[in-house]
Each structure stands twice: as structure tokens, then as C-alpha cells.
Amino acid sequence: MEIPEPKSNFIREIIDADLASGKFGGRVHTRFPPEPNGYLHIGHAKSICLNSGLARDYKGKFNLRFDDTNPSKEEQEYVDSIVEDVKWLGGDFEDRILFASDYFQAMYDWAMKLVKDGKAYVCDLTPEEMRRHRGTPSEPGKDSPFRSRSIEENAALFERMRKGELPDGSCVLRAKIDMAHPNLTMRDPVMYRILHADHHRQGKAWCIYPMYDWAHGLEDSIERVTHSICTLEFENHRPLYDWFLDALGIYHPQQIEFARLNLSNTVLSKRKLLELVRDNHVSGWDDPRMPTISGLRRRGYTASSIRAFCADIGVARFNSIVDIWVLENAIRNELNRTAPRFMAVLRPLKIVIDNYPQDQVEEMEAVNNPGDPEAGTRKVPFSRELYIEQDDFKEVPPPKFFRMTPGQEVRLRSAYIVRCGSVVKDAAGNVTEVHCTYDPATRGGDAPDGRKIKGTIHWVSAAHAFPARVRLYDALFTKRDPDDVEEGHDYKENMNPGSLEVIDSAYCEPALKDAAAGTRVQFERLGYFFADPKDSGPGAPVFNRTVTLKDTWAKIAQKKPSAK
Ligand code: ATP
Ligand code: MG
């Protein structure tokens, strides 16, 4: 497994200091705690690479823990996909796939302990009343009238909540902290609510469910996590995380916050990604346009390129938007080294070489990867009738057009130098066929007299090429920040109508027939492509373009008026 060199960051500095002071007995134990209510995305990858990377580098441990405390939204499909994605990224949780729901009894017992210590109470206020009692950042809140219930009454009521004797919404368990606390999170937060709902693992065993702030520190404590790393939104919640653990007097991990990843021209909110899938704006969670791990994988990203991206962006304490080309560069850099080259023509134009013998076929020798001599060469059949890219021919050339145009010589990659003669047009005046002559002395593509040929284009032999479906992708959203919309408008209005282009029959050189599902190749001059694992059949690959050869974002930003 290719592992990027770790960069120093503020979290490593905290861990180094803890190791030096012996704070956790020299241990490092991290976790990744997803809620199984959607597929993982590239933001989660940042957290997985960070947490599992720390465990690896400090010879510690890394847990995969499902934060499945919310019964209504969680599904097994999500659990399975998350396990697959974390493994694929190289997050090594060994045998530790853990579930917060397995700790429900311990959590209940601890809550009862707080009740008995006078640190928690059952409150019957409605959510609306509770909101009104809560106050604002500038005004203190008001005590609930139920705050003065006796310990005995609270214990009895909490037990009735747990036994299912009270209906949904009739009351909650709250921590008794301080309704005037300057931090609103500390104003008697809710610990449990009643919900008569089936849980994906616990079935009907529970009808009270713990709130995130109450549960999360307990989960970390039970697993003896040392550094509980979360995103910046939880900074305000850290005093509460600490309060619960201190009130119980149990093992106390250190919460550390870092900036979440935001990526340009896409959305990383589970709710929005779910909406895109549910309402068929994309073909599924693994649509290659999605910023999900499964979408990126199907687009052709490798796990190592995502790890390299995460290492490259680093970890900081301020929020920002990372440009999507930074992610694209990570896979481009890798494929530039590793992907063998082939020729394919996306939008074919027929070429006839008038002076080439009618039935002759030559096997031209083509280099598989100029950057890697060990990748060797392959044979590409050449014959009298070829296809080239429509774009590579212009009857009336613009200035500095070095490709095919009447009267001009151009090099056919790994084959011959040809000179364009006449064209054939249909009734509408479109060029349907171009006639050329070739110079037999230029086999391989070079002129023995040393004359300069500025343009080189790719081609396939018409009789030997096979048609394949090719899918080209562009950003899912035209706007850098899709959420930047006027009031009353929706992020979906920023979707890019041209994010997917399907070419039903691109012509591919015969060697590509053997590209098994999951193969990564470069189509010369067109980009890096991936044989789709779901849609490719034996001898019938379907290619997804992973990324173009060069960064095209500078151009796109100018072209699209909506891009900022
Ligand atoms: P929600 O809680 O709204 O369902 P979420 O994106 O926070 O959505 P979780 O399943 O709770 O989803 O996330 C699991 C972990 O991934 C959390 O520890 C969270 O900090 C981290 N995480 C989520 N989104 C990002 C992001 N964009 N960048 C970095 N880390 C993230
Ligand atoms: Mg979350």
C-alpha cells in the first residue's frame, strides 16, 4: 500500500506532547464514527485518513465505530458500504467494527447514576417550551419547572421511560448543569428522548435513545479512545463532552477539532447527497459524478490517490473550500505514471489513404508509456481506412492549426506522415470523408529527411476498431459554492446540465477489447479512462473518463458565466 509521507500538524503536536507527558500511558487510539445514514464521501475520507493514519504512524489502534444511536434513519446497506469504503481506503480497524448501540445498557446505567447523583432530571416541557426557556447567547435561560423534581421521582420516571410506559415526546431526560451558562450547549442539554421505533440491530429492545452529545463521549470512553477527533462545529460541545465524563468520573479521552473538508463544485452534505440519489438527479450513490467514495472509485480514482489528496490538503483549524482540481491532480499524477496508453476516437471522421494498398494491414509498434520504459510496446493495426477525431480536421484552418487540413502534412501517431488532399461532403455540406496520401518512407512517424511535422494526431483502423460506450464527466455543479443561492432558491439550480455526456460508440483500438472491468488506461490526447466495473462485459468494456489529461478548470471558469 502506497502511504504518503506524514506532514506535521497541530494534532500531531498535541499527540507528541501527550506521549511526552505520558498522558494516556503512551497509547494512541483513534476512531472513525460514522452514522450509518448514507454513503461516505470525500470529506469522510479526510477523517478516515487522518484517524487511521495517526494510529498507523504512532503504532496505535484505530476503531471503526458506527454511531447508530438514531433508530429511524439507519440501514444495513449503509453499514455494508461504509465497511467496504473504509477498508478500500486502507483504514485498518483490524477486527474492531463496533456499534454504539451495543453500549445502550451501559449508557442507561450511567444516566441513572447521574439521576441518582442529582445531576439529571426528567423534564415534561414540550420542545417549543424548552426552546423558549433556553434563552439566547446574550440572555440567560430559565429553569424548567421540572428541574426541582426529587431524585426518587426522577429515578422512577426515567425507569418508566425506559420500560416503554410513556408515549413518544411526553418527556426527556436532561442534564442538570446551568440554565444561565454562557455556552448554550451547557443549558441543561437533553440526554434521552422517547422513541418507540425499531433499531436496525436492537430491534424493539429500546424505546429511549441517547442524544449525540451524551452518547459520543461515553462511546469514546468505553473504547478507551485517546484522541477523539471531530470537526470544528463540535468545538462548542467540548465543555459538555468533558462535563459528562467528569460527572461520571470515568476514563476521559481528549476531544480535538479540525476543519472539515469542503470541496468546490460539489456538495458534501449527506442530506443533499441523499436527495440527489432519491430524486434521480444521479444514477445512484456510486454515480461517477458523486463526491462519494463509491462514486470516485467507479470514476476510476484509486485509494492511493485519495490518500495522497488527503495528505496534500493537510489538517488545519479554519474552514475553507478546496478546489476540485486539487483532487483531480492527485489522480492525474498517479495515472500519468501508471496508466498504459491506447488510441480511441470519440467522434470519428473517416480517412482514406489513397496511395495505401487496398488490402494491406501493417502492425505498427506503439509505446505503452513513454514515462515507463518497462511498460513496453504493443502492435496497432494500420490500414487504408482510418478514423480520426472530427476536431482534428478543419477544412478552413484557424491560425496555428497544425493538425489535418488540406495541403498540410500531419503525423499519425506511431504510423506515418500523411498529407491531406480532398474531402467528400454530404448534401448538407458536412465533411464525411477525407482523402490523404501517405509517405511510405516515414514508417513509425519520422521523416528520414528530418523535415519538421508540427502536429501529431491519434487514429484507429476502421476495419479493426471496435465500438465502445464512453462516458465523459464534468463537475456536478457549475458554481464553486453550490449553496451560494439567493433566498427562495435551491442548490440544485446550480447543477451542471452537461455533467454527463455519453458517447455510444467510440472507436477503440483492438487491444482495448481485453481491458477487463476495473482497468485504467490513457486514451492518447483524450484523458484517463476506467473500465466501468458494473457495466463492462467480457470483451465489451464501457469506459468512464476519470480525468482529462490537463487541468481544464482555468478554461471552464472563463467559459461558464455562472462560475465564480
Ligand atoms: P451528519 O452527522 O449530518 O449525518 P456527517 O457528515 O457529520 O453528517 P457522520 O457520519 O456523523 O456524518 O460523520 C462521521 C465522521 O466524519 C465524523 O467524525 C465527522 O467529523 C467526519 N466528517 C464528516 N464530514 C466531514 C468533512 N466534510 N470533512 C472532514 N470530516 C468529516
Ligand atoms: Mg455527524
XYZ file of C-alpha atoms and ligand atoms in Angstrom:
596
model
C 0.000 0.000 0.000
C 1.364 3.407 -1.006
C 1.356 5.684 2.062
C 2.086 9.394 1.753
C 4.759 10.897 3.985
C 3.029 12.321 7.107
C 3.123 16.106 7.437
C 3.298 17.709 10.833
C 0.087 19.379 12.013
C -1.400 20.702 15.227
C -2.991 17.337 16.067
C 0.359 15.558 15.822
C 1.804 18.230 18.080
C -0.886 17.532 20.708
C -0.243 13.791 20.462
C 3.524 14.285 20.714
C 3.009 16.358 23.863
C 0.679 13.710 25.333
C 3.203 10.985 24.589
C 5.954 13.058 26.201
C 3.879 13.666 29.356
C 2.619 10.085 29.491
C -0.989 11.326 29.495
C -2.546 8.173 28.056
C 0.192 5.798 29.150
C 1.913 6.243 25.809
C -1.076 4.963 23.835
C -2.670 6.404 20.686
C -6.156 5.131 19.912
C -8.377 6.913 17.381
C -11.726 6.124 15.797
C -13.896 6.975 12.812
C -17.513 7.262 13.982
C -19.927 7.479 11.011
C -23.650 7.495 11.414
C -24.945 4.766 9.064
C -27.432 7.046 7.323
C -25.731 7.479 3.942
C -22.685 6.594 1.896
C -19.296 8.035 2.767
C -17.912 10.985 0.809
C -14.534 12.580 0.245
C -14.914 14.614 3.460
C -15.193 11.369 5.395
C -12.080 10.175 3.584
C -10.218 13.109 5.135
C -11.301 11.967 8.587
C -10.523 8.281 7.859
C -7.053 9.079 6.503
C -6.362 11.361 9.453
C -7.542 8.986 12.184
C -6.232 5.742 10.718
C -3.013 7.494 9.662
C -2.335 8.658 13.225
C -2.908 5.138 14.546
C -0.555 3.725 11.918
C 2.205 6.284 12.399
C 2.120 6.127 16.212
C 1.732 2.327 16.262
C -1.619 2.721 17.936
C -5.135 1.486 17.185
C -7.989 2.693 15.015
C -11.657 1.737 15.526
C -14.479 1.801 13.038
C -17.467 2.661 15.172
C -20.975 3.078 13.899
C -22.711 5.880 15.694
C -26.056 4.112 15.350
C -27.925 5.862 18.133
C -30.674 7.193 15.879
C -33.115 4.393 15.067
C -35.252 5.849 12.319
C -32.680 6.579 9.613
C -30.170 3.778 9.762
C -29.945 0.902 7.343
C -27.793 -2.161 6.840
C -26.989 -1.118 3.258
C -25.172 1.920 4.645
C -23.279 -0.145 7.219
C -22.052 -2.506 4.480
C -20.983 0.274 2.143
C -19.147 2.115 4.933
C -17.177 -1.002 5.945
C -16.231 -1.555 2.303
C -15.173 2.062 1.773
C -13.068 2.328 4.945
C -11.274 -0.926 4.070
C -10.732 0.206 0.498
C -9.136 3.437 1.706
C -6.745 1.369 3.795
C -8.210 2.276 7.204
C -7.001 -0.657 9.309
C -9.526 -1.286 12.062
C -8.382 -4.930 12.401
C -11.395 -6.737 13.890
C -12.879 -3.658 15.502
C -16.160 -2.920 13.739
C -18.031 -1.522 16.712
C -21.564 -0.283 17.230
C -22.595 2.438 19.670
C -25.923 0.624 20.084
C -24.043 -2.196 21.821
C -23.373 0.266 24.654
C -27.020 1.245 25.227
C -27.209 -0.599 28.559
C -24.013 0.997 29.883
C -25.260 4.405 28.781
C -28.565 3.839 30.534
C -26.823 2.775 33.729
C -24.607 5.847 33.652
C -27.613 8.094 33.060
C -29.307 6.515 36.060
C -26.173 7.215 38.083
C -26.388 10.922 37.149
C -30.079 10.901 38.121
C -29.193 9.394 41.488
C -26.378 11.921 41.950
C -28.896 14.723 41.350
C -27.201 15.646 38.047
C -30.020 14.724 35.665
C -33.793 15.137 35.685
C -36.878 14.179 33.722
C -38.460 17.203 32.071
C -42.000 17.363 30.658
C -41.684 20.649 28.776
C -42.691 20.474 25.129
C -39.896 21.121 22.626
C -41.434 24.538 21.970
C -41.475 25.426 25.686
C -37.943 24.164 26.046
C -36.820 26.443 23.231
C -38.416 29.414 24.936
C -36.754 28.545 28.259
C -33.377 28.223 26.634
C -32.595 31.936 26.299
C -30.187 33.378 23.756
C -26.423 33.936 23.679
C -26.973 37.337 25.311
C -29.772 36.358 27.747
C -29.707 33.574 30.316
C -32.258 30.795 30.058
C -34.993 29.995 32.553
C -35.110 26.923 34.774
C -37.638 24.291 33.809
C -40.399 23.881 36.426
C -39.451 20.164 36.473
C -35.840 20.889 37.402
C -36.653 20.602 41.123
C -38.134 17.084 40.938
C -36.786 14.841 43.659
C -34.133 12.247 42.900
C -36.648 9.471 43.690
C -39.254 10.884 41.330
C -36.655 11.308 38.555
C -35.351 7.772 39.013
C -38.865 6.341 38.872
C -39.810 8.388 35.820
C -36.611 7.565 33.960
C -37.231 3.882 34.620
C -40.760 4.241 33.250
C -39.345 5.967 30.162
C -37.030 3.025 29.612
C -39.805 0.439 30.176
C -41.955 1.969 27.473
C -44.684 3.183 29.816
C -44.586 6.749 28.484
C -45.515 7.882 24.968
C -43.130 9.454 22.449
C -42.452 13.101 23.188
C -44.067 13.100 26.632
C -40.769 13.860 28.420
C -36.992 13.765 28.117
C -34.033 13.235 30.424
C -31.859 16.346 30.798
C -28.534 17.042 32.434
C -28.790 19.480 35.346
C -25.977 21.904 34.548
C -26.725 25.629 34.374
C -29.538 27.442 32.538
C -27.507 30.673 32.695
C -24.324 29.163 31.240
C -22.791 31.439 28.558
C -22.450 28.377 26.285
C -25.972 27.381 25.182
C -24.917 23.763 24.779
C -24.492 23.637 28.566
C -28.027 24.833 29.377
C -29.444 21.549 30.651
C -28.993 19.591 27.409
C -31.274 16.684 26.555
C -29.694 13.258 27.140
C -32.524 10.903 26.177
C -35.734 11.079 24.210
C -38.546 8.553 23.926
C -38.932 6.966 20.536
C -40.921 3.781 20.078
C -39.046 2.815 16.946
C -37.260 -0.309 15.725
C -33.491 -0.199 15.705
C -31.527 -1.902 12.916
C -29.568 -4.005 15.432
C -31.505 -3.752 18.690
C -34.977 -4.294 17.280
C -37.544 -3.358 19.941
C -35.154 -3.647 22.902
C -35.106 0.119 23.432
C -37.649 2.889 23.274
C -35.393 5.634 24.638
C -32.491 6.780 22.524
C -29.454 8.814 23.648
C -28.604 12.193 22.115
C -25.291 12.618 20.308
C -23.599 14.789 22.940
C -24.439 12.400 25.738
C -23.540 9.261 23.831
C -20.403 10.226 21.978
C -18.013 10.730 24.891
C -19.277 7.536 26.529
C -18.574 5.579 23.338
C -15.049 7.022 23.223
C -14.565 6.268 26.897
C -15.745 2.650 26.626
C -13.390 2.055 23.718
C -10.545 3.783 25.570
C -10.002 6.145 22.693
C -7.200 8.597 23.457
C -7.811 11.369 20.909
C -11.408 11.910 19.803
C -11.024 13.930 16.625
C -14.065 15.710 15.226
C -14.939 18.684 13.035
C -14.972 22.320 14.202
C -18.746 22.526 14.705
C -18.205 20.465 17.845
C -15.816 22.906 19.474
C -18.732 24.458 21.423
C -19.747 20.999 22.540
C -16.374 20.113 24.071
C -17.249 21.558 27.532
C -20.280 19.261 27.568
C -18.220 16.279 26.396
C -15.897 16.976 29.303
C -18.717 17.643 31.795
C -20.407 14.269 31.250
C -17.158 12.300 31.598
C -16.109 14.265 34.673
C -19.549 13.950 36.291
C -19.319 10.169 35.878
C -15.653 10.068 36.848
C -14.827 7.655 34.031
C -11.893 7.377 31.602
C -11.630 10.664 29.737
C -10.394 10.934 26.111
C -9.285 14.274 24.634
C -11.598 15.837 22.051
C -9.760 17.726 19.292
C -11.460 19.667 16.487
C -10.230 20.232 12.923
C -11.692 21.943 9.860
C -13.997 19.799 7.742
C -13.279 19.408 4.066
C -15.354 21.483 1.677
C -14.778 20.801 -2.000
C -15.636 23.216 -4.802
C -18.330 22.484 -7.409
C -19.947 19.737 -5.364
C -21.909 19.216 -2.142
C -20.766 17.199 0.882
C -23.920 17.175 2.939
C -25.421 13.733 3.441
C -28.898 15.182 3.256
C -28.208 16.717 -0.151
C -26.390 13.669 -1.493
C -29.354 11.550 -0.401
C -31.705 13.931 -2.173
C -29.682 13.713 -5.405
C -29.889 9.910 -5.271
C -33.519 9.645 -4.168
C -34.812 12.100 -6.757
C -32.751 10.541 -9.566
C -30.579 13.559 -10.291
C -27.775 10.985 -10.459
C -27.858 7.237 -11.141
C -27.077 6.241 -7.536
C -24.646 6.714 -4.648
C -21.894 5.381 -6.901
C -22.643 7.617 -9.872
C -19.150 8.615 -11.033
C -20.100 12.305 -10.705
C -20.805 11.936 -6.979
C -18.204 13.010 -4.388
C -18.876 9.725 -2.562
C -16.056 7.227 -2.078
C -18.047 4.720 -4.134
C -18.625 7.315 -6.877
C -14.961 8.273 -7.013
C -13.988 4.594 -7.079
C -16.316 3.994 -10.006
C -14.985 7.079 -11.734
C -11.557 5.419 -11.615
C -9.926 7.056 -8.594
C -7.520 4.812 -6.707
C -7.379 4.617 -2.923
C -3.759 5.776 -3.051
C -4.713 8.926 -4.999
C -7.336 9.801 -2.375
C -4.806 9.239 0.403
C -2.346 11.461 -1.461
C -5.046 14.143 -1.781
C -5.833 13.993 1.940
C -2.141 14.265 2.795
C -1.771 17.154 0.399
C -4.631 19.269 1.810
C -3.422 18.684 5.374
C -5.267 19.432 8.602
C -6.000 22.892 9.931
C -8.318 24.784 12.210
C -10.004 27.127 9.740
C -12.737 26.260 7.243
C -12.115 26.785 3.548
C -13.122 25.381 0.173
C -10.578 23.182 -1.585
C -10.692 23.463 -5.388
C -11.814 20.276 -7.083
C -8.792 20.386 -9.383
C -6.623 19.594 -6.368
C -8.426 16.252 -6.159
C -8.194 15.766 -9.925
C -4.459 16.481 -9.841
C -3.962 13.713 -7.309
C -5.351 11.032 -9.629
C -3.810 12.602 -12.732
C -0.334 12.484 -11.161
C -0.747 8.825 -10.354
C -2.240 7.755 -13.687
C 0.402 9.689 -15.566
C 2.912 7.255 -14.091
C 0.856 4.072 -14.172
C -1.763 4.027 -16.938
C -0.766 2.433 -20.270
C -1.701 4.361 -23.392
C -4.068 3.323 -26.138
C -5.774 5.035 -29.030
C -9.502 5.601 -29.255
C -11.555 8.037 -31.311
C -14.589 9.562 -29.621
C -16.141 11.419 -32.576
C -14.991 9.632 -35.712
C -14.211 11.115 -39.120
C -13.289 8.671 -41.877
C -9.878 8.988 -43.553
C -8.951 7.173 -46.791
C -5.262 6.908 -47.695
C -5.500 6.792 -51.483
C -1.969 5.512 -52.159
C -2.043 2.794 -49.484
C -2.531 -0.741 -50.896
C -6.161 -1.817 -50.730
C -5.862 -4.960 -48.597
C -2.652 -4.263 -46.753
C -2.527 -4.282 -42.962
C 0.611 -3.328 -41.026
C 1.205 -3.867 -37.345
C 2.641 -0.610 -36.077
C 4.696 -0.634 -32.901
C 3.347 1.780 -30.271
C 4.937 2.725 -26.937
C 2.725 1.880 -23.962
C 4.025 4.522 -21.567
C 6.802 6.917 -22.587
C 7.468 7.632 -18.898
C 7.988 3.956 -18.099
C 10.330 2.014 -20.431
C 9.355 -1.220 -18.670
C 5.779 -0.860 -19.886
C 6.990 -1.956 -23.334
C 5.236 -1.678 -26.675
C 2.218 -3.136 -28.415
C 1.086 -3.661 -32.010
C -1.609 -1.453 -33.524
C -3.064 -2.413 -36.910
C -2.867 0.225 -39.672
C -4.777 0.047 -42.936
C -6.113 2.156 -45.785
C -9.217 3.402 -43.993
C -8.895 5.025 -40.603
C -10.879 7.112 -38.176
C -9.541 10.293 -36.653
C -11.209 12.781 -34.302
C -13.574 15.185 -36.121
C -11.890 18.022 -34.226
C -8.525 17.122 -35.687
C -9.640 18.110 -39.174
C -10.514 21.615 -40.378
C -11.279 22.375 -43.989
C -10.600 26.039 -43.283
C -7.974 26.057 -40.531
C -7.718 28.750 -37.900
C -4.222 30.247 -37.406
C -1.637 27.837 -35.952
C -3.718 24.771 -36.727
C -1.119 22.027 -37.085
C -3.452 19.077 -37.383
C -5.160 17.813 -40.560
C -6.159 20.375 -43.167
C -5.968 20.326 -46.986
C -2.413 20.588 -48.292
C -0.741 20.152 -44.875
C 1.256 17.227 -43.539
C 0.419 15.713 -40.171
C 1.841 12.761 -38.234
C -0.388 9.811 -37.393
C 0.934 8.657 -34.005
C 3.312 5.664 -34.329
C 2.408 5.259 -38.021
C 3.108 7.568 -40.974
C 3.165 11.156 -42.084
C 0.169 11.838 -44.310
C -0.838 14.782 -46.458
C -4.475 15.726 -46.749
C -5.868 16.074 -50.264
C -9.591 16.282 -50.997
C -12.789 15.978 -48.971
C -16.162 14.320 -49.604
C -19.281 16.112 -48.335
C -22.892 15.120 -47.833
C -25.865 17.044 -49.243
C -25.821 19.377 -46.230
C -22.203 20.275 -46.834
C -20.729 18.307 -43.906
C -17.388 16.615 -44.480
C -17.962 12.850 -44.373
C -14.656 11.569 -45.638
C -11.142 12.960 -46.075
C -8.674 11.677 -48.627
C -4.934 11.651 -47.929
C -1.696 10.276 -49.283
C 0.989 8.774 -47.091
C 4.752 8.924 -47.329
C 5.961 5.272 -47.179
C 9.417 6.454 -46.107
C 8.049 7.722 -42.746
C 7.059 4.423 -41.134
C 6.961 4.918 -37.349
C 6.181 8.608 -37.818
C 9.521 10.242 -38.535
C 10.705 11.732 -41.818
C 14.157 10.468 -42.889
C 14.963 13.879 -44.382
C 14.342 15.470 -40.990
C 11.509 17.749 -42.135
C 9.528 19.146 -39.224
C 5.950 17.993 -38.713
C 4.305 20.069 -36.014
C 1.103 18.099 -35.446
C 0.584 14.525 -34.238
C -2.881 13.047 -34.054
C -4.315 9.722 -32.922
C -6.252 7.324 -35.132
C -7.698 3.825 -35.327
C -8.002 1.439 -38.262
C -11.649 1.402 -39.396
C -11.676 -2.337 -40.113
C -10.044 -3.265 -36.811
C -11.501 -0.821 -34.313
C -14.429 -1.876 -32.150
C -17.176 0.373 -30.843
C -17.386 1.001 -27.092
C -19.547 3.162 -24.905
C -17.632 6.030 -23.310
C -18.884 8.401 -20.616
C -17.403 11.849 -20.161
C -17.949 13.763 -16.938
C -17.875 17.356 -15.901
C -18.454 18.902 -12.469
C -21.859 18.163 -10.953
C -22.340 21.856 -10.113
C -21.332 24.871 -12.169
C -20.899 27.135 -9.156
C -17.830 26.928 -6.955
C -20.097 27.000 -3.898
C -23.406 25.395 -4.971
C -25.014 26.527 -1.715
C -24.468 30.158 -2.614
C -28.033 30.911 -3.744
C -30.436 33.788 -3.323
C -33.201 33.408 -0.808
C -36.002 31.167 -2.067
C -33.662 29.360 -4.453
C -32.177 25.921 -4.168
C -28.651 24.494 -4.563
C -29.996 22.131 -7.233
C -30.471 25.097 -9.550
C -26.683 25.163 -9.745
C -26.490 21.636 -11.133
C -24.484 21.376 -14.339
C -26.806 20.147 -17.132
C -23.713 18.998 -19.036
C -22.164 16.941 -16.243
C -22.584 13.692 -18.187
C -22.034 13.049 -21.876
C -22.486 9.522 -23.182
C -20.823 8.524 -26.437
C -22.487 5.319 -27.566
C -19.846 4.179 -29.980
C -16.370 5.490 -29.696
C -13.911 3.538 -31.863
C -11.187 1.803 -29.865
C -8.001 0.074 -30.993
C -8.356 -3.728 -30.787
C -6.022 -4.165 -27.790
C -8.604 -2.360 -25.633
C -11.002 -5.285 -26.075
C -9.008 -7.049 -23.366
C -9.470 -4.213 -20.872
C -11.177 -6.071 -18.047
C -13.614 -4.292 -15.738
C -11.559 -2.103 -13.402
C -8.703 -1.458 -15.864
C -7.193 2.045 -16.001
C -5.826 3.356 -19.298
C -4.939 6.563 -21.033
C -6.634 7.304 -24.337
C -3.961 9.295 -26.134
C -4.773 13.009 -26.077
C -8.220 12.415 -24.502
C -7.644 11.604 -20.866
C -7.522 8.756 -18.380
C -10.299 6.199 -18.559
C -11.560 3.406 -16.328
C -13.380 0.272 -17.496
C -16.603 0.517 -15.500
C -16.810 -2.379 -13.025
C -20.591 -2.689 -13.288
C -21.308 -2.081 -16.962
C -18.293 -3.658 -18.675
C -18.706 -7.192 -20.026
C -16.062 -9.660 -21.246
C -14.600 -8.164 -24.440
C -17.050 -5.258 -24.155
C -15.641 -2.560 -21.887
C -17.564 0.600 -21.016
C -15.172 3.443 -20.263
C -15.624 6.252 -17.733
C -13.334 9.210 -18.130
C -11.662 9.611 -14.747
C -9.972 12.878 -15.571
C -8.732 14.842 -18.568
C -5.016 14.931 -19.384
C -4.577 18.540 -18.419
C -6.240 20.754 -15.923
C -9.207 22.248 -17.797
C -10.574 24.319 -14.931
C -8.941 27.573 -15.910
C -10.762 27.401 -19.241
C -14.094 26.363 -17.752
C -14.098 29.231 -15.290
C -13.971 31.648 -18.210
C -16.463 29.787 -20.342
C -19.271 29.437 -17.848
C -20.736 32.747 -16.789
C -22.200 31.225 -13.611
C -18.794 30.044 -12.364
C -17.085 32.331 -9.894
P -24.473 14.034 9.771
O -23.894 13.967 11.160
O -25.145 15.306 9.440
O -25.258 12.834 9.391
P -21.749 13.880 8.925
O -21.220 14.210 7.582
O -21.209 14.547 10.128
O -23.285 14.041 8.767
P -21.085 11.410 10.192
O -21.462 10.044 9.785
O -21.503 11.868 11.525
O -21.623 12.341 9.064
O -19.514 11.610 10.013
C -18.578 10.695 10.521
C -17.286 11.404 10.783
O -16.802 12.010 9.593
C -17.425 12.491 11.809
O -16.426 12.273 12.789
C -17.183 13.761 11.081
O -16.415 14.627 11.852
C -16.396 13.319 9.843
N -16.732 14.162 8.707
C -17.937 14.316 8.134
N -17.897 15.205 7.120
C -16.620 15.622 7.030
C -15.933 16.550 6.189
N -16.562 17.223 5.224
N -14.610 16.729 6.395
C -13.975 16.052 7.359
N -14.556 15.177 8.195
C -15.861 14.956 8.049
Mg -22.054 13.867 12.250
